[in-house]
Tab-separated table of C-alpha atoms in Angstrom:
chain	number	residue	atom	x	y	z
A	1	UNK	CA	-10.927	29.388	-8.878
A	2	UNK	CA	-11.140	27.108	-12.089
A	3	UNK	CA	-14.169	24.461	-12.851
A	4	UNK	CA	-13.652	21.778	-11.396
A	5	UNK	CA	-13.035	18.557	-14.300
A	6	UNK	CA	-13.853	14.995	-13.927
A	7	UNK	CA	-13.247	12.420	-16.488
A	8	UNK	CA	-12.686	8.083	-16.566
A	9	UNK	CA	-10.351	6.346	-18.922
A	10	UNK	CA	-11.319	3.216	-20.077
A	11	UNK	CA	-9.577	0.146	-21.265
A	12	UNK	CA	-8.750	-3.646	-21.081
A	13	UNK	CA	-6.187	-5.570	-19.379
A	14	UNK	CA	-3.240	-4.482	-20.658
A	15	UNK	CA	-4.199	-1.048	-22.484
A	16	UNK	CA	-2.087	0.971	-21.044
A	17	UNK	CA	-4.790	2.670	-18.488
A	18	UNK	CA	-2.172	3.352	-15.826
A	19	UNK	CA	0.199	4.985	-18.048
A	20	UNK	CA	-2.004	6.964	-19.368
A	21	UNK	CA	-3.738	7.755	-15.927
A	22	UNK	CA	0.015	8.669	-14.428
A	23	UNK	CA	0.664	11.230	-17.170
A	24	UNK	CA	-2.721	12.814	-17.257
A	25	UNK	CA	-2.220	13.216	-13.337
A	26	UNK	CA	1.227	14.657	-14.102
A	27	UNK	CA	0.576	16.811	-16.528
A	28	UNK	CA	-2.732	18.393	-16.030
A	29	UNK	CA	-2.634	18.469	-11.984
A	30	UNK	CA	-5.556	15.577	-11.631
A	31	UNK	CA	-5.875	13.554	-8.917
A	32	UNK	CA	-5.515	10.016	-10.445
A	33	UNK	CA	-7.889	7.917	-9.016
A	34	UNK	CA	-7.245	3.695	-9.047
A	35	UNK	CA	-10.234	1.569	-8.586
A	36	UNK	CA	-7.626	-0.799	-7.295
A	37	UNK	CA	-6.063	1.054	-4.781
A	38	UNK	CA	-9.735	1.436	-3.307
A	39	UNK	CA	-10.589	-1.657	-2.609
A	40	UNK	CA	-7.188	-2.360	-1.273
A	41	UNK	CA	-7.692	0.116	0.682
A	42	UNK	CA	-10.521	-0.740	1.977
A	43	UNK	CA	-10.028	-4.198	2.788
A	44	UNK	CA	-6.369	-2.888	4.405
A	45	UNK	CA	-9.067	-0.550	7.359
A	46	UNK	CA	-11.494	-3.123	7.199
A	47	UNK	CA	-13.997	-1.236	6.397
A	48	UNK	CA	-17.719	-3.173	5.855
A	49	UNK	CA	-17.369	-3.092	2.076
A	50	UNK	CA	-13.612	-3.534	1.876
A	51	UNK	CA	-14.583	-7.243	3.886
A	52	UNK	CA	-17.569	-7.230	1.530
A	53	UNK	CA	-14.923	-7.100	-1.459
A	54	UNK	CA	-12.032	-9.557	0.107
A	55	UNK	CA	-14.479	-12.167	0.213
A	56	UNK	CA	-15.336	-11.553	-3.622
A	57	UNK	CA	-11.914	-11.644	-4.615
A	58	UNK	CA	-10.593	-14.564	-2.181
A	59	UNK	CA	-13.285	-16.393	-4.807
A	60	UNK	CA	-11.265	-15.483	-7.916
A	61	UNK	CA	-14.684	-13.511	-8.559
A	62	UNK	CA	-15.655	-10.100	-9.555
A	63	UNK	CA	-16.772	-7.600	-7.171
A	64	UNK	CA	-20.309	-6.708	-7.941
A	65	UNK	CA	-21.259	-3.925	-8.646
A	66	UNK	CA	-23.646	-2.671	-5.619
A	67	UNK	CA	-20.244	-3.526	-3.607
A	68	UNK	CA	-17.870	-1.258	-5.626
A	69	UNK	CA	-20.366	1.898	-5.812
A	70	UNK	CA	-20.147	0.823	-2.031
A	71	UNK	CA	-16.279	1.333	-1.813
A	72	UNK	CA	-15.764	4.521	-4.270
A	73	UNK	CA	-18.961	6.873	-4.362
A	74	UNK	CA	-18.291	8.465	-1.056
A	75	UNK	CA	-14.927	8.616	-1.548
A	76	UNK	CA	-15.986	10.845	-5.053
A	77	UNK	CA	-18.569	12.353	-3.103
A	78	UNK	CA	-15.891	13.494	-0.133
A	79	UNK	CA	-13.698	15.581	-3.059
A	80	UNK	CA	-15.721	18.504	-4.010
A	81	UNK	CA	-12.297	20.647	-4.456
A	82	UNK	CA	-11.039	18.123	-6.590
A	83	UNK	CA	-10.615	17.842	-9.708
A	84	UNK	CA	-9.854	14.121	-11.146
A	85	UNK	CA	-9.289	10.691	-13.370
A	86	UNK	CA	-10.778	7.800	-12.639
A	87	UNK	CA	-9.194	4.425	-13.667
A	88	UNK	CA	-10.752	1.399	-13.277
A	89	UNK	CA	-14.554	2.408	-12.615
A	90	UNK	CA	-16.801	2.480	-13.876
A	91	UNK	CA	-17.147	-1.195	-15.462
A	92	UNK	CA	-20.285	-1.917	-16.257
A	93	UNK	CA	-23.458	-0.239	-16.883
A	94	UNK	CA	-24.614	-0.381	-13.717
A	95	UNK	CA	-21.985	1.349	-12.108
A	96	UNK	CA	-21.808	3.682	-15.013
A	97	UNK	CA	-25.316	4.856	-14.127
A	98	UNK	CA	-24.825	5.040	-10.791
A	99	UNK	CA	-21.585	7.466	-11.382
A	100	UNK	CA	-23.470	9.290	-13.006
A	101	UNK	CA	-26.309	9.852	-10.084
A	102	UNK	CA	-23.762	11.211	-8.328
A	103	UNK	CA	-21.702	13.127	-10.565
A	104	UNK	CA	-21.302	14.834	-13.914
A	105	UNK	CA	-18.335	13.529	-16.518
A	106	UNK	CA	-16.528	16.137	-18.761
A	107	UNK	CA	-14.800	12.564	-20.600
A	108	UNK	CA	-14.419	10.004	-20.810
A	109	UNK	CA	-11.761	7.913	-22.320
A	110	UNK	CA	-12.131	5.154	-24.034
A	111	UNK	CA	-8.525	2.738	-25.044
A	112	UNK	CA	-8.852	0.555	-28.157
A	113	UNK	CA	-5.958	-1.665	-29.109
A	114	UNK	CA	-5.327	-4.793	-31.100
A	115	UNK	CA	-5.577	-7.989	-29.583
A	116	UNK	CA	-2.336	-8.997	-30.597
A	117	UNK	CA	-0.623	-6.488	-28.798
A	118	UNK	CA	-3.033	-6.967	-25.453
A	119	UNK	CA	-1.808	-10.736	-25.489
A	120	UNK	CA	1.911	-9.872	-26.235
A	121	UNK	CA	1.854	-7.093	-23.315
A	122	UNK	CA	0.296	-9.070	-20.641
A	123	UNK	CA	2.180	-12.348	-21.261
A	124	UNK	CA	4.756	-10.415	-19.989
A	125	UNK	CA	3.259	-8.534	-17.007
A	126	UNK	CA	4.157	-9.248	-13.660
A	127	UNK	CA	2.255	-7.782	-10.301
A	128	UNK	CA	3.183	-6.855	-7.347
A	129	UNK	CA	-0.319	-8.284	-5.434
A	130	UNK	CA	-0.658	-6.659	-2.289
A	131	UNK	CA	0.125	-2.729	-3.723
A	132	UNK	CA	-1.135	-3.581	-7.530
A	133	UNK	CA	1.647	-2.365	-8.703
A	134	UNK	CA	2.740	-3.700	-11.991
A	135	UNK	CA	5.936	-4.281	-14.244
A	136	UNK	CA	6.391	-5.206	-18.191
A	137	UNK	CA	9.408	-6.763	-18.562
A	138	UNK	CA	9.728	-5.264	-22.160
A	139	UNK	CA	9.552	-1.937	-21.132
A	140	UNK	CA	9.057	-1.575	-17.337
A	141	UNK	CA	11.423	-4.260	-15.482
A	142	UNK	CA	12.114	-4.325	-11.814
A	143	UNK	CA	15.469	-3.341	-11.107
A	144	UNK	CA	15.870	-6.993	-10.202
A	145	UNK	CA	14.355	-10.000	-11.564
A	146	UNK	CA	10.410	-11.141	-10.038
A	147	UNK	CA	10.742	-8.706	-7.239
A	148	UNK	CA	8.959	-5.340	-6.743
A	149	UNK	CA	11.419	-2.320	-6.791
A	150	UNK	CA	9.912	-1.103	-3.403
A	151	UNK	CA	9.509	-3.708	-1.093
A	152	UNK	CA	11.422	-6.270	-1.893
A	153	UNK	CA	8.687	-8.640	-1.987
A	154	UNK	CA	8.403	-11.169	-4.952
A	155	UNK	CA	6.080	-10.352	-8.081
A	156	UNK	CA	3.191	-12.792	-8.863
A	157	UNK	CA	1.703	-13.180	-13.196
A	158	UNK	CA	-1.470	-13.196	-12.747
A	159	UNK	CA	-3.743	-16.359	-13.492
A	160	UNK	CA	-6.160	-14.829	-16.073
A	161	UNK	CA	-2.665	-12.971	-17.504
A	162	UNK	CA	-1.517	-16.353	-19.300
A	163	UNK	CA	-2.377	-16.596	-22.972
A	164	UNK	CA	-4.694	-19.395	-22.063
A	165	UNK	CA	-7.153	-17.388	-19.389
A	166	UNK	CA	-6.411	-14.007	-22.283
A	167	UNK	CA	-8.774	-14.387	-24.889
A	168	UNK	CA	-11.072	-15.536	-23.219
A	169	UNK	CA	-11.403	-12.781	-20.238
A	170	UNK	CA	-10.942	-10.231	-22.740
A	171	UNK	CA	-13.926	-11.643	-24.696
A	172	UNK	CA	-15.672	-10.821	-21.448
A	173	UNK	CA	-14.662	-6.880	-20.899
A	174	UNK	CA	-15.746	-6.384	-24.410
A	175	UNK	CA	-19.458	-7.606	-24.195
A	176	UNK	CA	-19.326	-5.710	-20.594
A	177	UNK	CA	-17.291	-2.664	-21.707
A	178	UNK	CA	-20.273	-2.145	-25.000
A	179	UNK	CA	-23.086	-0.959	-22.876
A	180	UNK	CA	-21.302	1.900	-21.061
A	181	UNK	CA	-19.299	2.863	-24.001
A	182	UNK	CA	-22.535	3.349	-25.967
A	183	UNK	CA	-23.457	4.829	-22.342
A	184	UNK	CA	-21.017	8.005	-22.493
A	185	UNK	CA	-21.118	7.862	-26.444
A	186	UNK	CA	-24.648	9.022	-26.209
A	187	UNK	CA	-23.816	11.550	-23.650
A	188	UNK	CA	-21.520	13.043	-25.997
A	189	UNK	CA	-18.145	12.406	-23.723
A	190	UNK	CA	-17.409	9.412	-25.664
A	191	UNK	CA	-13.320	9.853	-27.109
A	192	UNK	CA	-11.840	6.485	-28.536
A	193	UNK	CA	-8.047	6.051	-29.140
A	194	UNK	CA	-6.788	2.976	-30.915
A	195	UNK	CA	-2.961	2.393	-31.572
A	196	UNK	CA	-0.731	-0.694	-30.858
A	197	UNK	CA	1.496	1.920	-28.914
A	198	UNK	CA	0.594	4.697	-25.961
A	199	UNK	CA	3.860	6.396	-27.470
A	200	UNK	CA	1.411	7.234	-30.448
A	201	UNK	CA	-1.429	7.395	-28.207
A	202	UNK	CA	-0.506	9.792	-25.703
A	203	UNK	CA	-0.722	12.960	-27.993
A	204	UNK	CA	-3.898	13.045	-29.513
A	205	UNK	CA	-5.345	12.502	-25.741
A	206	UNK	CA	-2.823	15.663	-24.328
A	207	UNK	CA	-4.177	17.902	-27.293
A	208	UNK	CA	-7.920	16.637	-26.512
A	209	UNK	CA	-6.898	17.401	-22.622
A	210	UNK	CA	-5.338	21.066	-23.301
A	211	UNK	CA	-8.401	21.858	-25.156
A	212	UNK	CA	-11.155	20.693	-22.076
A	213	UNK	CA	-8.977	22.011	-19.050
A	214	UNK	CA	-8.540	25.197	-19.049
A	215	UNK	CA	-5.514	26.392	-16.557
A	216	UNK	CA	-3.561	23.577	-14.288
A	217	UNK	CA	-5.023	21.962	-11.494
A	218	UNK	CA	-4.110	22.349	-8.229
A	219	UNK	CA	-3.033	19.058	-6.641
A	220	UNK	CA	-2.620	20.899	-3.107
A	221	UNK	CA	-6.842	21.408	-2.905
A	222	UNK	CA	-6.947	17.551	-3.556
A	223	UNK	CA	-4.111	17.150	0.109
A	224	UNK	CA	-7.379	16.804	2.514
A	225	UNK	CA	-9.361	14.102	0.736
A	226	UNK	CA	-6.609	11.521	0.919
């Protein structure tokens, strides 16, 4: 059996993490794990950590480190036969250290996208709240404007995606992410990519992963964890 491969992808809101994660999962057979999906699943299932997370989200607050680690680490520890890419976690140094104590990462991908590009992307971003599906009115619009393709429910634009809130949100991301980036740089597994277009970044990430993942992983080995 080929060696398992574990990676994280980091980047500010609007950096294209979700799109690139899906491409990596499709091209290399990794399981794409979204922290947002984990949170929604736990809230839906009314787990103890999910109920706790919901109290913060309803107040418009970030879910704190100790709750996020309780949501994610047990699931990751179950995935003993699965290669994965984690998107949206860790966001803070405390989360990175908790993840480091639970498993060994092979690669940390960091997307460094210019501020003006992020502002432009987020201006056109609409979300289906209950599933987390993201649409961009310029390059990934819904079939019917303002309506989710799958459920037919209305889409919303998040308050903090609006221009007046955006600069503060991105500045906060940068402050919190810097220690995480430094942590992975010190471990020698950080790879940073900068461009205004996801399609320009993707070939470089694909080339990197081709050298890091010797064989295509089998998705079947992940089936029992879902």
